[in-house]
Short mmCIF file of C-alpha atoms in Angstrom, two decimals:
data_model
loop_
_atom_site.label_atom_id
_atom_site.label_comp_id
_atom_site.label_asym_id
_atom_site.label_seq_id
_atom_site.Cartn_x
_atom_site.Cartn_y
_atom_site.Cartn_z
CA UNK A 1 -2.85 -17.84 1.09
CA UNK A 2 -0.72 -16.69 -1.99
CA UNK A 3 -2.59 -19.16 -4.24
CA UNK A 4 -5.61 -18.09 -3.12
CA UNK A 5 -5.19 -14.70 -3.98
CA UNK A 6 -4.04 -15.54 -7.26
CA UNK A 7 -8.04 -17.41 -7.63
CA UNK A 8 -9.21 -14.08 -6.33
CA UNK A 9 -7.22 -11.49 -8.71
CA UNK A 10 -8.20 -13.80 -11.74
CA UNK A 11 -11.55 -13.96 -10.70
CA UNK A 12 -11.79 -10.36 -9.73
CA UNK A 13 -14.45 -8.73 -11.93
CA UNK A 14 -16.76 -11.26 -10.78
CA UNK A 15 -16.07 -10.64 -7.30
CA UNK A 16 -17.77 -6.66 -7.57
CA UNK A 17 -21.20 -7.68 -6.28
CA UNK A 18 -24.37 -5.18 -7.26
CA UNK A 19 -25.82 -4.96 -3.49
CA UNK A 20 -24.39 -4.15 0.00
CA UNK A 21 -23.86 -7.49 2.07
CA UNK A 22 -25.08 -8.61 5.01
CA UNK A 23 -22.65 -6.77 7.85
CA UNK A 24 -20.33 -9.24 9.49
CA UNK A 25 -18.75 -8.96 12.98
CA UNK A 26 -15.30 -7.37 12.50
CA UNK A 27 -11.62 -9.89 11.95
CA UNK A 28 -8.57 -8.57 11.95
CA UNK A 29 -7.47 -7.06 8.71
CA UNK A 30 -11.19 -7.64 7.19
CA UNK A 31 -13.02 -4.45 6.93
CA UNK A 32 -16.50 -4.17 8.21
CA UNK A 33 -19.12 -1.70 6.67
CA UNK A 34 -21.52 0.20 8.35
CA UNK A 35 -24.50 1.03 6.09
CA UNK A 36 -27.11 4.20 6.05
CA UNK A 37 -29.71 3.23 2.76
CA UNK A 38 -27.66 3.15 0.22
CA UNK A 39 -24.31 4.51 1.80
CA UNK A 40 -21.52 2.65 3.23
CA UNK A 41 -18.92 4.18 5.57
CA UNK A 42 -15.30 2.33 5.27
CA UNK A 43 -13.95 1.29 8.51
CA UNK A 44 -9.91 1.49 8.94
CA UNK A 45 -8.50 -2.23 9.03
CA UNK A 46 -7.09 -3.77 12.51
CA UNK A 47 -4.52 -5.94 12.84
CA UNK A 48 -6.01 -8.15 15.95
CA UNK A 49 -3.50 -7.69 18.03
CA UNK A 50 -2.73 -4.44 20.47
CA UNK A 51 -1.06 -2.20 19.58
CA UNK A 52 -3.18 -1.22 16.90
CA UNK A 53 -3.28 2.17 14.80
CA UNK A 54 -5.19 4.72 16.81
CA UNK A 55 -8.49 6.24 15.23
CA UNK A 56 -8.55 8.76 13.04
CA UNK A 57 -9.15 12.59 15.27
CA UNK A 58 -12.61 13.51 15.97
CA UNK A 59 -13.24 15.98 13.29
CA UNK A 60 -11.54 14.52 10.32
CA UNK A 61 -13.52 12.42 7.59
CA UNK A 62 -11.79 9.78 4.97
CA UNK A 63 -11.39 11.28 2.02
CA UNK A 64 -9.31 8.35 0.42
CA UNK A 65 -8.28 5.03 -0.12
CA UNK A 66 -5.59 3.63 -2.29
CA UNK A 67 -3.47 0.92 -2.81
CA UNK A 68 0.33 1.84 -3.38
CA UNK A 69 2.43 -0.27 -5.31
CA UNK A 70 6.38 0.44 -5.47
CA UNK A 71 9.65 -0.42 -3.23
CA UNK A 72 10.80 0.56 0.10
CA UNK A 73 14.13 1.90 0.11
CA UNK A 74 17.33 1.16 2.78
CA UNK A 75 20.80 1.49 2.90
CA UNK A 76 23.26 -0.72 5.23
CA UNK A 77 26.54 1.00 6.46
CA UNK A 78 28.00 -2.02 7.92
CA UNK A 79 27.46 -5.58 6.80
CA UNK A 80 27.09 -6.71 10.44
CA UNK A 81 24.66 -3.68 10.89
CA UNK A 82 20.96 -3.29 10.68
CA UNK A 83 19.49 -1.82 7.51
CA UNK A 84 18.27 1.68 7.63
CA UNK A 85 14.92 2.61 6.06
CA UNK A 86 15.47 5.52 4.01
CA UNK A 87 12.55 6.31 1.84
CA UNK A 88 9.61 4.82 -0.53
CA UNK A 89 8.86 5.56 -4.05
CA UNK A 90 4.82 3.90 -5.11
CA UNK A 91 2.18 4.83 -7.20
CA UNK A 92 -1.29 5.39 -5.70
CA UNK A 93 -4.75 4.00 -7.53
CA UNK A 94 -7.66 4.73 -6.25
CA UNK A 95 -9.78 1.71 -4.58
CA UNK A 96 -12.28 3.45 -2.62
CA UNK A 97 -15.18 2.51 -4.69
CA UNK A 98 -14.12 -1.22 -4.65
CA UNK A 99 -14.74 -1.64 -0.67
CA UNK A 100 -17.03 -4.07 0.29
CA UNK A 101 -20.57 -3.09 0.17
CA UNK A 102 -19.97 -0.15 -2.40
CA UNK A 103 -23.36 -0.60 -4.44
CA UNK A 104 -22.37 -1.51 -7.88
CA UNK A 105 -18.49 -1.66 -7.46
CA UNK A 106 -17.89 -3.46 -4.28
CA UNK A 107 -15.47 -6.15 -3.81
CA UNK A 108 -15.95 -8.84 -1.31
CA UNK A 109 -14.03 -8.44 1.93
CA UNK A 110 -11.45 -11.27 0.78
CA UNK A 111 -10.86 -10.01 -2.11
CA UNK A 112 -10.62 -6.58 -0.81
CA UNK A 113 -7.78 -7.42 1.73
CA UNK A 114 -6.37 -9.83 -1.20
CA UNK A 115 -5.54 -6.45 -3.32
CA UNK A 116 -1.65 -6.10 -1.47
CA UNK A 117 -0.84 -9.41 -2.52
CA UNK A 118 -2.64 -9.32 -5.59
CA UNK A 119 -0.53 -6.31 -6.94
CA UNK A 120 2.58 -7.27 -5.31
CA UNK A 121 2.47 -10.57 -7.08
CA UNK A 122 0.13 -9.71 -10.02
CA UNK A 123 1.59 -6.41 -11.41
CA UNK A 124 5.02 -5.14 -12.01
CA UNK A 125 6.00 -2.09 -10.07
CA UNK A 126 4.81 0.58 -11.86
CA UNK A 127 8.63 2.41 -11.45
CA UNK A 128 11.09 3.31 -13.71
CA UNK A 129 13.66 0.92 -12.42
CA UNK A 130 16.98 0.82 -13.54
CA UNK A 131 17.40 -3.17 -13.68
CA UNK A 132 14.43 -3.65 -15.79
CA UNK A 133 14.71 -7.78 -15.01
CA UNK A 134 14.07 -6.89 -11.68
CA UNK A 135 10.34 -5.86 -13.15
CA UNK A 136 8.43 -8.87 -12.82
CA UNK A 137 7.78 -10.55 -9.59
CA UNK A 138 7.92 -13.88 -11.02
CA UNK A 139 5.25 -15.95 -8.58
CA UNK A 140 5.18 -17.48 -5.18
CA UNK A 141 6.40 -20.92 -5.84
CA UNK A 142 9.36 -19.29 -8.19
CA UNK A 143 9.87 -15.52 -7.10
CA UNK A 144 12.14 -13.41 -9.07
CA UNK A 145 13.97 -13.10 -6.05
CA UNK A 146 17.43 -10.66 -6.73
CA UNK A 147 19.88 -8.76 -4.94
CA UNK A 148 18.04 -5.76 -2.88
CA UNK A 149 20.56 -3.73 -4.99
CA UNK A 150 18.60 -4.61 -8.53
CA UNK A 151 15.72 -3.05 -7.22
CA UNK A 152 16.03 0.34 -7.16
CA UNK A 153 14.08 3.24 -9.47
CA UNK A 154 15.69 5.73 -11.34
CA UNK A 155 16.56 8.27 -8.72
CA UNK A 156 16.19 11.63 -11.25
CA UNK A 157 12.98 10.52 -12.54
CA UNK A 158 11.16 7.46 -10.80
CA UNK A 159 7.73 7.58 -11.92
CA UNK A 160 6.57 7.38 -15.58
CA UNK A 161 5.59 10.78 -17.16
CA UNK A 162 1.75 9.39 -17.35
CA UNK A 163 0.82 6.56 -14.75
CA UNK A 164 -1.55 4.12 -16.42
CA UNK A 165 -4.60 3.29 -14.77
CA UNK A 166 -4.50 -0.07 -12.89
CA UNK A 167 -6.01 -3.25 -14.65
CA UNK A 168 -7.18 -6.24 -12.65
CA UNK A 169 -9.29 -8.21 -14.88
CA UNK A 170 -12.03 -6.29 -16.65
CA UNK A 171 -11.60 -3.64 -13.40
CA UNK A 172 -10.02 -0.34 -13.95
CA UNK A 173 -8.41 0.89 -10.88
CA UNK A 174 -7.69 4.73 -11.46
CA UNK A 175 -4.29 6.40 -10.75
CA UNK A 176 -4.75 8.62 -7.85
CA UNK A 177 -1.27 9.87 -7.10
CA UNK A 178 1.94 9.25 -6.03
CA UNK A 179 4.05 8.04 -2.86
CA UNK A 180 7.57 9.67 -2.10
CA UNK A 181 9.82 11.43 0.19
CA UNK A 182 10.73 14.50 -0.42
CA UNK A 183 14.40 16.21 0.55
CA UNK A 184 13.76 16.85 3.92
CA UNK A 185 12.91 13.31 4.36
CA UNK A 186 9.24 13.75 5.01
CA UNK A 187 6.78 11.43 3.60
CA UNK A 188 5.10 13.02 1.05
CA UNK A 189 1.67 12.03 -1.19
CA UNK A 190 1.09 13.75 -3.74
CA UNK A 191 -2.64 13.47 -5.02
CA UNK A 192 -3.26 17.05 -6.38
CA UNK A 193 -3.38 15.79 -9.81
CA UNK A 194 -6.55 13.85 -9.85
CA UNK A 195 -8.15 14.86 -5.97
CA UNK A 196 -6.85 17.92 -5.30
CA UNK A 197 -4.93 16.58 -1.84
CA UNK A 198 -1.65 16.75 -0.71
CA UNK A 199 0.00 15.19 2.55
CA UNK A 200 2.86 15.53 3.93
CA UNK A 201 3.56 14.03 7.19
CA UNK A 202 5.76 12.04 9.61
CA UNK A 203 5.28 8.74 11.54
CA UNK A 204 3.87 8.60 14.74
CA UNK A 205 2.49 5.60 15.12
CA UNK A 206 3.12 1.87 14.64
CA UNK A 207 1.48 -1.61 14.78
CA UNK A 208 2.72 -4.92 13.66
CA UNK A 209 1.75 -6.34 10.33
CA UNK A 210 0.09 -9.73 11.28
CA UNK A 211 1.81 -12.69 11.19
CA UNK A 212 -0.22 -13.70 7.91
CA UNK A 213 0.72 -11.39 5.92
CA UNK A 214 2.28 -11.51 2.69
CA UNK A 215 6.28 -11.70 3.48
CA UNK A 216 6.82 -10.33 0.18
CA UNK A 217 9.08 -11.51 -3.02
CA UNK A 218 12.21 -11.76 -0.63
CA UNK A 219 10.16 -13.30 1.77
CA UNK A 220 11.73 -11.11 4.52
CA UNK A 221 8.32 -9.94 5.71
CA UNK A 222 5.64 -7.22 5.54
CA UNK A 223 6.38 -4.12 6.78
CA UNK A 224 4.68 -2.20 9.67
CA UNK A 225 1.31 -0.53 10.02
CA UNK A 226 1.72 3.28 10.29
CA UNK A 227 -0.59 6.49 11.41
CA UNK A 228 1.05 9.29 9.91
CA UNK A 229 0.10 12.61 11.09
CA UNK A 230 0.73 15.95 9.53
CA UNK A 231 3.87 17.21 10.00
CA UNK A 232 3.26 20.85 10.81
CA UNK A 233 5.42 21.93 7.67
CA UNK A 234 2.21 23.64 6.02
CA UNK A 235 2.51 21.92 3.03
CA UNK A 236 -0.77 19.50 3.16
CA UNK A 237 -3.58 20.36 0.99
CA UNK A 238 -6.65 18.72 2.46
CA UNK A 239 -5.15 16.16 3.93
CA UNK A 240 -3.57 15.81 7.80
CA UNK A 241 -3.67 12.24 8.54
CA UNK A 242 -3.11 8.85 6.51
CA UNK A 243 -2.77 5.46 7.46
CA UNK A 244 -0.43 2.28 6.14
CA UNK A 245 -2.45 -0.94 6.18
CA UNK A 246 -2.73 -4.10 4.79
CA UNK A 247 0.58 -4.35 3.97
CA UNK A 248 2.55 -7.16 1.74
CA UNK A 249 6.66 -7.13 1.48
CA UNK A 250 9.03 -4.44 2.25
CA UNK A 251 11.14 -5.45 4.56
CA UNK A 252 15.20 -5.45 4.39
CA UNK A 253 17.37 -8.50 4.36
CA UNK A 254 19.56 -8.51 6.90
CA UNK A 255 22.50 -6.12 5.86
CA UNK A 256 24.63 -9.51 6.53
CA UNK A 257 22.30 -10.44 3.42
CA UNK A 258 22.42 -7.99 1.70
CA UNK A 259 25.85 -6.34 1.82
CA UNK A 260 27.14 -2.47 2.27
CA UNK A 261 25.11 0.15 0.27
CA UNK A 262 21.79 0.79 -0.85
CA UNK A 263 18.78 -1.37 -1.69
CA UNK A 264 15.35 -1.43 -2.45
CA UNK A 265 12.59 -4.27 -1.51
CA UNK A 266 8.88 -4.38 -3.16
CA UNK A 267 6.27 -3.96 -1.38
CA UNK A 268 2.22 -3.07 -2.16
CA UNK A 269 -0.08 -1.84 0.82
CA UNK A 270 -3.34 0.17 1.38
CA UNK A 271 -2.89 4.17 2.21
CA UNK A 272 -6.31 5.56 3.76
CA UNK A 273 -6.19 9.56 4.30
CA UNK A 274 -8.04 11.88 6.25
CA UNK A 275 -8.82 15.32 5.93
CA UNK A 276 -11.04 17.91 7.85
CA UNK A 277 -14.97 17.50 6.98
#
């Protein structure tokens, strides 16, 4: 699968196709497209396997899609403990335009689903991290594989003052935003800069990443699906509902792994949000 989706990233500018395809029946994590002339309507991935994430509320359009790149943060208190998941940091591009059957810009399905891995493997997190050999991902076969601990992002200032667009061949992904949690512990994404949106939310709901995903560059798994709601804090801008899909990596070591304190694991994974129409 990995190798694969190293074929796919370096052949990813061919992949945009200049015409809707042909609709195929619906596979778990493979989006379908439903089209009206020339418009296609994105349909939120499933895993194949119940639970899965329930549909977006009747009322509320997508107004989103991105692919976040960054680390999922935990701490351990014990070393015979379980490790606590205590936050994210990512930066947000902007893939809606790339889903399959998008006249013009339009990936193909695979390659579509491909983008987690692609990024996870293909890009270095685009964080201010404080161990800067922890950077690069190094590849499936030989993964830069460090202590959780070497991971983490600069905790006053984590992002770079000016995100770069994302570049995956001759495709320019745009930056859309940013992925964080804010000090009451909410999860918080911030788009305002280049959409206008803000969300702010809490998690509600959660389905199994399937069993082929991408475990990550500590190979300790992908992390969950989520529906996050809006948290009723009134701090969303346009936004009450967004979904975690298509995830890749994530996932703590066991703290027996990993040891007593804080760590960080990388992860990449499609956000879709929803706002009123």
């Amino acid at each position: 699968m990995l190798a694969k989706t190293f074929v796919l990233l370096a052949t990813l500018a061919s992949a945009v196709i200049a015409a809707p395809p042909a609709p195929v029946p619906a596979k778990p994590c493979k989006p379908t497209t439903t089209k009206v002339g020339a418009v296609v309507t994105p349909t939120l991935p499933v895993t194949g396997v119940a639970p899965e994430l329930p549909a977006p509320a009747a009322g509320l359009i997508l107004k989103a899609i991105a692919i976040g790149h960054g680390i999922q943060n935990y701490s351990c208190i014990t070393a015979n403990g379980s490790a606590t998941a205590t936050g994210a940091l990512a930066v947000l591009y902007d893939i809606k335009s790339l889903y399959p059957g998008t006249p013009s810009t339009g990936l193909s399905a695979e390659a579509f689903n491909g983008l987690s891995t692609a990024i996870l493997w293909g890009q270095n997190p685009p964080l201010n991290l404080v161990n800067k050999t922890a950077a690069s991902p190094g590849t499936p076969g030989r993964p830069n594989a460090l202590a959780e601990s070497a991971y983490g992002a600069d905790t006053a200032n984590p992002f770079p003052a000016a995100p770069a667009d994302l570049r995956l061949g001759a495709i320019t992904v745009p930056f859309l935003g940013v992925h964080y949690f804010d000090a009451a512990s909410s999860p918080t994404f911030d788009l305002r800069s280049k959409a206008g949106l803000l969300a702010s939310v809490k998690k509600v709901d959660v389905a199994k990443a399937p069993a082929t995903a991408d475990k990550g560059i500590l190979q300790t798994g992908a992390v969950d699906w989520l529906g996050l709601p809006d948290n009723a804090r009134g701090l969303g801008v346009g936004l009450s509902y967004v979904c975690r899909v298509v995830t890749a990596g994530g996932v703590a070591q066991a703290c027996s792994t990993s040891g007593v304190g804080v760590g960080s694991v990388p992860y990449a994974a499609q956000y879709w949000f929803y706002g009123a129409a």
